C-alpha cells in the first residue's frame, strides 16, 4: 500500500497504456490471430482493437499479482515471465459475516518456491478472466517483456470465431484449473489424484445465457453440475407458484440427487445471468462416488439439507419471497448485505455517524436505497462474491486480498476516475471530494465504499452502533439466518 | 394489535427482571421503614441514594457508548440506559423516603429526576410508536434532510405535468393545489394516524374530475399521486422531527440534574 | 404513465454528507455544578441552598448560621450540640450518662439486651435527633427502631422488671393474690396494710375503697400524692397533734427543754408530754445521744457529707459555661487543660510513682514523735514505713473488694481525711482534693483506670474549648450565659441542704474524735424514741425514715394518673390488703402491663416509659 513513489508512477504509467488500442498490424502478426479464419481476420482485428493492448514490462515488474481480479487474458509476445505459485486460501465464515481481521503488515515478497517460466506464445490469466475468480499466482517479468492484454469482450469475440482457441482455453482450464476448482469444492476435497484426473477428463464445460433454464423440476436427472461462474436460481413449484429455495454461486454444485436417488430433479435450475458450468455425467460421477465413501456421505448430507430447506420454504413462503427479491435485485451477489428494519429504525443516523467515525469523518453509505416490505437496503457495498467493480481500475487501488471478504479502496492510490463507481450496478461506490483541486481546476475526488470496517475488532460499526438493533448484516446464502431475521 | 406490537419490550425477560428488581427495592424500603424512622442520610436511605447517583452517572455516560463499543453494542447500552435509568429514579424516590422534600436543592432534584425519567420514557414510547407507523402506513422513505429537495422536485414535476391543461384544472391548480404542494405542512395528527386527513385533502381534486375533459382526467390522477407523495413527505417531516426533537426535552435537563447531583453529593460529604 | 408513489426513496442522492464527530456535551452539568458551588461558597446566605429543609422551630434563629452546628468537613459533631444543650462539665447528655442512669454503674452494656454491641461507642446526637425536617417537626425521635438497635425490640420481648426476681415471677400471675413471696425492699417500717384496711373496714369503708383515702391522686404530678404523716397518718395517730409522751429520760442526756409547758419532771427525769411529728427537741437530743452511742457512724456520716460538699463546690466552679468566657480566657483555659493532660499522661506512663517521696511525711512524723518522747507513736510510724516499703517491693496484685466493703473502706478514708482537716486547718485545700479523689473511686478500679477516666474527661473538655475558640475567632456569637443557671441553682440548693445536714449532725462533744461508747445512752435513746420507734427504726442510734414512697422503678417513669381511670387498684395490686410490712413490694409484673399495652391497643412504644437522657442531675 505504501509503495515508493517511483514504483507507483511506473505502474500508473504502465496502466495508462490500457487506454491505447492495440496496433492492428502488430495484432495480425500474432500467432493467436492465426487461429482466426483469414477471411474474417481483418474485421475481427478491427472489432477487438479497442479491447486489445500491448504492454511492456521491465524485468522484475509484476504483470498480474495473486489475489487481484482480472478480466483479461495475457499472451506473451516477446520475452520471458515467471509464475510464483501460492496456495489458495478459502474464505472463512467469520470473514463472511464480519469482514476480515485487521491486515497484518505486508510480508516481504515470498521466496520463489515453486516457479514456472513462460515464454513467447504462452497464455496466462484466462482462468481468472473467464471464471472471475481471483488470480491465483503472481506473474512477473523475467526479462524485458512485451505482452498482449486481451480483455473479456475481445476474448469472447475471439472464442466465438475461433473454435480452436476455445478448445485450447478449455483444455487449459481442464488441465490446470479444473482440478484446483474441483478440490476447492469441499465435496471433492479428499478425493485422490487419480479420481480427480479421471473426472477432469470426463468433465464438459458449458455456458448459459441469462434466464436460460438448465433443468426443470420433474424431469429426469442425469448430470452433476459444478458452477464455475455466474449465478443460478434454485426454485420449487408450490401450488403453481414458483418459490425460490436458494441460489448457486461459483463453487456450488447441483445434481446430487441424480447420483444418489436415480430420480427426477426436485428443483428447477435457471441461470440468473451469464453462467459457466462444469458438467459431469451421472455415471462418471457415480463411479467416483462409489469408490469414495466420504464423498458419498457428503452428497447425502447435502441432499438432505436441501430437501429440508425445500420443506421449510414450502411451509414458510415468506423467506422464499425475500430470496426471490434478493435474486431479482442482485442482493444474492453479496456476501454481507446491510439491511435496516424500518419498523424499529428511529432514523437517528447513528449508523452513518459511526461509519463516519470509523472512516475519518466521511461516511461511506447513505441510509437510502431500495425498500422491500419493512426492510431498507442502504447503499452499503454488498461485498459481492464476484465483484465487477474490481476490473478497469487504472491504479489498482480497489482490490480484494486473498482470503478476505471485503473489497477495499486505497485512498492514497485512487485517482478518482470513477470507473468502479460507474460499474457498480447498485451505485454502492460514491465519489467524494477530498478538498484538493486537480490540475484542470475540478475538485479532486476519490471513490469510497463500505469495507466492513476492516481493522475494527467488533466488526462493522453500523451494526454495533444501532441503538435499537435495527441494522443487520447477512448473506442471502444463509437461509437459516434469512428465515430468522427477515420476517 | 399493532399498537400492542409496537409497545412490546424488545427483550421481555429483561423487562420482567427489571420489574422484579424494582419490587425488590420497594420491599427493601418497606423493610427499612419497619425498623425505624427512615433517614436519607444514613443506612438504607443512603444506600438508595448511592444507587440512584450511580445509576444517573451511568445513564449520563450514554453518549460515550461508541467509545465503549468493545464492551457491548449500542443496542445493549440503550436498553441498559432505559432500564437502569428507571431503576435509578425509583431508588431516588426511595432515598427521599417517598415524602415531599423541603429544601430547595432537594425539591429541584426530585422534580428534575421526575422530568428526566418521564421524558425519557416518553422518548422510548415515541421511538417504538413512530417507526412502525412510518413503515406500515407510508410508501415513501426519505431522509429528513432531503425532504425539502424532494418536495421542490415534486412541485417541478407537477408543473411539468400541468403543461397544456385545461382552464378549470389550471385555475384550481394555481390557486389551491400548488400552494399546498409547495408549502411544508407538518401536523400533530400524523402522530396518531399517519394517513390523517388524506381522503379529505384529496377530495376537492377528485370531485373536479367530473368537470374536466378526458385529457385532464389523467392529469388529475397524476396530481393525486403527487399530492399523496407530498402528504407522505409531510408525515415524515412531522414524525422524524419529533423523533429528533424530543431529545431537547430530555438531555439538557439531565445535564442540569447531573450537576445538581454532584452538588448534592458534595454538600452531603462536606457538611 | 400514471404517477405512482414510489416504494422507497424516489431518487437516491449522490451526495454523501461529511459529518462532524459528535462530542457528548459535558458543558451543562459542569456549568450547573460550578455555578452552584460558587454560589454556595461565596456567601453564607447561599449555603441555605444545600439544606434539605428548614430547621425545627427551636433552632429557627440559627437557620442561616450553618457553621454554628456544622463543621466542615465532619458534619454535626456532639460538641456543637453541647454548646447549648449540655454546657456544663457533667456531660449530662452523653451516652455514659444514659448508661449510668440505667444501671448505676457503666462500662458494660451487657445488661442492655441481646443485640447490644459493646464495641460501638456512643451514638452521636445527630443520629437520633434529625434536623432539617421543617419548622413543625419534632426533634426527639419517636420510633422504637433506634432503641432496638441496642436493646429489645419492644414490649413483647421486654424482660421482667429488675425489681422482681425470676422466682417471684413464677409465683405472681396477673390478678393473682400472692403476697408472701414478695421480696422485701430492704427498708421496712411497721406499717401493715392489713391492719389499716381492717380498721377502716370497721368504720364502714369497703376494702378497695380505702386506697384513695391515703393514696390520693395529685393533678399536677399526674400521679398519687406522696404519703406524708401530717396529711395521712396524723388524722388517727396524732389526732390531738401529739403522738403521745416520751418515757422518762435523765436530763443530762438530752437537750435543755425550752417550752416548759410540754415537759414534766418525774423523779428527776424529764418527760416530754407532747411529742409532735419531727419534734425538734427530740431530734436534737437524739443527735446528741448518737455521738455517744455510735461515734464512728456519726463521724462517717459527717465525713461523707463533707466530701459531698467538696464535690458540689467543684461542680459549682465548673458549672460556668464556656459562653461566659471571652477569647483570652478561653485560650488560658485551653492552655491549662493541655498542661493537665500532659501531667496526667506523665502520671499514667510512670506507673506507681516514688514511694519514698510519699513516705517522707511519715519519716518526719516519726522523728517528731521521737523528739516529743512519744515512743509508741514513733514505733508505729517506723512500722508503718517498713510495712509500706515491704509492700512496694513485691508485685501488687489488685484485689477487688466487694462493693459494700469498698464503700466501708472509702468511708474510713473519708473519716481520716476529715479528722486531719479539722486538726490542721492549713491542710483544708489538700483535704478537699483528696476527698474528691476518694469519691471518684469505684470498685475494681486500678490507677490506670482512674487516670484514664480523668484523661478522657480532660481531653473532651479541651476539644470543646478548642472548638469554641475556633468559633469565636470566626465570629460566631456565643450562646447565652444563663444556660447553666438552672444547674447552678440546683448545685447551690444541694450545697445548702448539705450544709444544713452537716449542721444537724453537729460535731463530736469534746476535742477528740474517738469517744468511748456509752451503754446508758442506749437506754436513754430507747426512752426518747419510744413514740418514734413503731414506725421508724432505730438502728445505729439513728431514727431512719420509712421511705414509704421510694420509687420502685428507677429506669422507667410510671405515673398513676392515666391508669386510675382504666383499672381499679386491685387489678394490679392484688393481695396488698394482706400485706404486713410496708417494705413488701406490691408490684405487678410486666405481664400485667402487656395486657393493655400491646400493638393495636394502647401505645406500647419505648418512649412511653423510658427516656434516653437522664433527668437533671445535680
CSV table of N, CA and C in Angstrom, one decimal, chain C residues 287 290-291 294-311 313 410-423 428 432 435 439 497-513 542 544:
chain,number,residue,atom,x,y,z
C,287,UNK,N,-29.6,13.4,118.4
C,287,UNK,CA,-28.3,13.6,117.7
C,287,UNK,C,-27.2,13.6,118.7
C,290,UNK,N,-26.5,10.2,119.8
C,290,UNK,CA,-25.8,9.4,118.8
C,290,UNK,C,-24.3,9.5,118.9
C,291,UNK,N,-23.8,10.7,119.1
C,291,UNK,CA,-22.4,10.8,119.2
C,291,UNK,C,-21.8,9.9,120.3
C,294,UNK,N,-22.9,5.8,118.8
C,294,UNK,CA,-22.2,5.3,117.6
C,294,UNK,C,-21.4,6.5,117.0
C,295,UNK,N,-20.3,6.7,117.7
C,295,UNK,CA,-19.5,7.9,117.3
C,295,UNK,C,-18.9,7.7,115.9
C,296,UNK,N,-18.5,6.5,115.6
C,296,UNK,CA,-17.9,6.2,114.2
C,296,UNK,C,-18.9,6.4,113.1
C,297,UNK,N,-20.1,5.9,113.4
C,297,UNK,CA,-21.1,6.1,112.4
C,297,UNK,C,-21.4,7.6,112.1
C,298,UNK,N,-21.5,8.3,113.2
C,298,UNK,CA,-21.7,9.8,113.1
C,298,UNK,C,-20.6,10.4,112.3
C,299,UNK,N,-19.4,10.0,112.7
C,299,UNK,CA,-18.2,10.7,112.0
C,299,UNK,C,-18.2,10.3,110.6
C,300,UNK,N,-18.6,9.1,110.3
C,300,UNK,CA,-18.6,8.7,108.8
C,300,UNK,C,-19.7,9.5,108.1
C,301,UNK,N,-20.8,9.6,108.7
C,301,UNK,CA,-21.9,10.4,108.0
C,301,UNK,C,-21.3,11.8,107.8
C,302,UNK,N,-20.7,12.3,108.8
C,302,UNK,CA,-20.2,13.7,108.6
C,302,UNK,C,-19.2,13.8,107.5
C,303,UNK,N,-18.2,12.8,107.5
C,303,UNK,CA,-17.2,12.8,106.5
C,303,UNK,C,-17.8,12.7,105.1
C,304,UNK,N,-18.8,11.9,105.0
C,304,UNK,CA,-19.4,11.7,103.6
C,304,UNK,C,-20.0,13.0,103.2
C,305,UNK,N,-20.7,13.7,104.2
C,305,UNK,CA,-21.3,15.0,103.8
C,305,UNK,C,-20.3,16.0,103.4
C,306,UNK,N,-19.2,16.0,104.2
C,306,UNK,CA,-18.1,17.0,103.8
C,306,UNK,C,-17.6,16.7,102.4
C,307,UNK,N,-17.4,15.4,102.1
C,307,UNK,CA,-16.9,15.0,100.8
C,307,UNK,C,-17.9,15.5,99.7
C,308,UNK,N,-19.2,15.3,100.0
C,308,UNK,CA,-20.2,15.7,99.0
C,308,UNK,C,-20.1,17.2,98.9
C,309,UNK,N,-19.9,17.9,99.9
C,309,UNK,CA,-19.9,19.3,99.8
C,309,UNK,C,-18.7,19.8,98.9
C,310,UNK,N,-17.5,19.1,99.1
C,310,UNK,CA,-16.4,19.4,98.3
C,310,UNK,C,-16.7,19.2,96.8
C,311,UNK,N,-17.3,18.0,96.6
C,311,UNK,CA,-17.6,17.7,95.2
C,311,UNK,C,-18.6,18.7,94.6
C,313,UNK,N,-18.9,21.8,95.5
C,313,UNK,CA,-18.2,23.0,95.3
C,313,UNK,C,-17.5,23.0,93.9
C,410,UNK,N,-14.0,3.2,101.9
C,410,UNK,CA,-13.9,4.5,101.5
C,410,UNK,C,-14.3,5.5,102.6
C,411,UNK,N,-15.4,5.1,103.3
C,411,UNK,CA,-15.8,5.9,104.4
C,411,UNK,C,-14.7,6.1,105.4
C,412,UNK,N,-14.0,5.0,105.7
C,412,UNK,CA,-12.9,5.1,106.7
C,412,UNK,C,-11.9,6.2,106.3
C,413,UNK,N,-11.6,6.1,104.9
C,413,UNK,CA,-10.6,7.1,104.4
C,413,UNK,C,-11.1,8.5,104.6
C,414,UNK,N,-12.4,8.6,104.3
C,414,UNK,CA,-13.0,10.0,104.4
C,414,UNK,C,-13.0,10.5,105.8
C,415,UNK,N,-13.2,9.6,106.8
C,415,UNK,CA,-13.2,9.9,108.2
C,415,UNK,C,-11.8,10.4,108.6
C,416,UNK,N,-10.8,9.7,108.1
C,416,UNK,CA,-9.4,10.1,108.5
C,416,UNK,C,-9.1,11.4,107.9
C,417,UNK,N,-9.5,11.6,106.6
C,417,UNK,CA,-9.3,12.9,106.0
C,417,UNK,C,-10.0,14.0,106.8
C,418,UNK,N,-11.2,13.7,107.2
C,418,UNK,CA,-12.0,14.7,107.9
C,418,UNK,C,-11.3,15.1,109.2
C,419,UNK,N,-10.8,14.1,109.9
C,419,UNK,CA,-10.1,14.3,111.1
C,419,UNK,C,-8.8,15.2,110.9
C,420,UNK,N,-8.1,14.8,109.9
C,420,UNK,CA,-6.9,15.6,109.6
C,420,UNK,C,-7.2,17.0,109.3
C,421,UNK,N,-8.3,17.2,108.5
C,421,UNK,CA,-8.6,18.6,108.1
C,421,UNK,C,-9.0,19.4,109.3
C,422,UNK,N,-9.8,18.8,110.2
C,422,UNK,CA,-10.2,19.6,111.4
C,422,UNK,C,-9.0,19.8,112.3
C,423,UNK,N,-8.1,18.8,112.3
C,423,UNK,CA,-6.9,19.0,113.2
C,423,UNK,C,-6.0,20.1,112.6
C,428,UNK,N,-6.6,22.3,104.5
C,428,UNK,CA,-8.0,22.2,104.1
C,428,UNK,C,-8.1,21.9,102.6
C,432,UNK,N,-9.7,18.8,100.6
C,432,UNK,CA,-10.8,18.9,99.7
C,432,UNK,C,-10.4,18.1,98.4
C,435,UNK,N,-10.6,14.4,99.2
C,435,UNK,CA,-12.0,13.9,99.3
C,435,UNK,C,-12.6,13.6,97.9
C,439,UNK,N,-13.9,10.1,96.5
C,439,UNK,CA,-15.2,9.9,96.0
C,439,UNK,C,-15.3,9.3,94.6
C,497,UNK,N,-28.5,22.4,101.3
C,497,UNK,CA,-29.1,21.3,102.1
C,497,UNK,C,-28.0,20.5,102.7
C,498,UNK,N,-26.8,20.3,102.0
C,498,UNK,CA,-25.7,19.6,102.6
C,498,UNK,C,-25.2,20.3,103.9
C,499,UNK,N,-25.1,21.6,103.7
C,499,UNK,CA,-24.6,22.4,104.9
C,499,UNK,C,-25.6,22.3,106.0
C,500,UNK,N,-26.9,22.3,105.7
C,500,UNK,CA,-27.9,22.2,106.8
C,500,UNK,C,-27.8,20.8,107.5
C,501,UNK,N,-27.6,19.8,106.7
C,501,UNK,CA,-27.5,18.5,107.3
C,501,UNK,C,-26.2,18.3,108.1
C,502,UNK,N,-25.2,18.9,107.6
C,502,UNK,CA,-23.9,19.0,108.4
C,502,UNK,C,-24.2,19.6,109.8
C,503,UNK,N,-24.9,20.7,109.6
C,503,UNK,CA,-25.2,21.5,110.9
C,503,UNK,C,-26.0,20.6,111.8
C,504,UNK,N,-27.0,19.8,111.3
C,504,UNK,CA,-27.8,19.0,112.1
C,504,UNK,C,-27.0,17.9,112.8
C,505,UNK,N,-26.1,17.3,112.0
C,505,UNK,CA,-25.3,16.2,112.6
C,505,UNK,C,-24.4,16.7,113.8
C,506,UNK,N,-24.0,17.9,113.6
C,506,UNK,CA,-23.3,18.5,114.7
C,506,UNK,C,-21.8,18.0,114.7
C,507,UNK,N,-21.1,18.3,115.7
C,507,UNK,CA,-19.7,17.9,115.9
C,507,UNK,C,-19.6,17.1,117.1
C,508,UNK,N,-18.6,16.3,117.2
C,508,UNK,CA,-18.5,15.4,118.4
C,508,UNK,C,-18.2,16.3,119.6
C,509,UNK,N,-18.8,15.8,120.8
C,509,UNK,CA,-18.5,16.5,122.0
C,509,UNK,C,-17.1,16.4,122.4
C,510,UNK,N,-16.5,17.5,122.9
C,510,UNK,CA,-15.1,17.4,123.2
C,510,UNK,C,-14.2,17.6,122.0
C,511,UNK,N,-12.9,17.4,122.2
C,511,UNK,CA,-11.9,17.6,121.1
C,511,UNK,C,-11.6,16.3,120.4
C,512,UNK,N,-11.7,15.2,121.1
C,512,UNK,CA,-11.2,14.0,120.4
C,512,UNK,C,-12.3,13.5,119.5
C,513,UNK,N,-11.9,12.8,118.5
C,513,UNK,CA,-12.9,12.2,117.6
C,513,UNK,C,-13.3,10.9,118.1
C,542,UNK,N,-29.8,5.9,115.2
C,542,UNK,CA,-30.4,7.0,114.4
C,542,UNK,C,-31.9,6.6,114.1
C,544,UNK,N,-34.4,6.2,111.4
C,544,UNK,CA,-34.4,6.2,109.9
C,544,UNK,C,-35.7,6.4,109.4
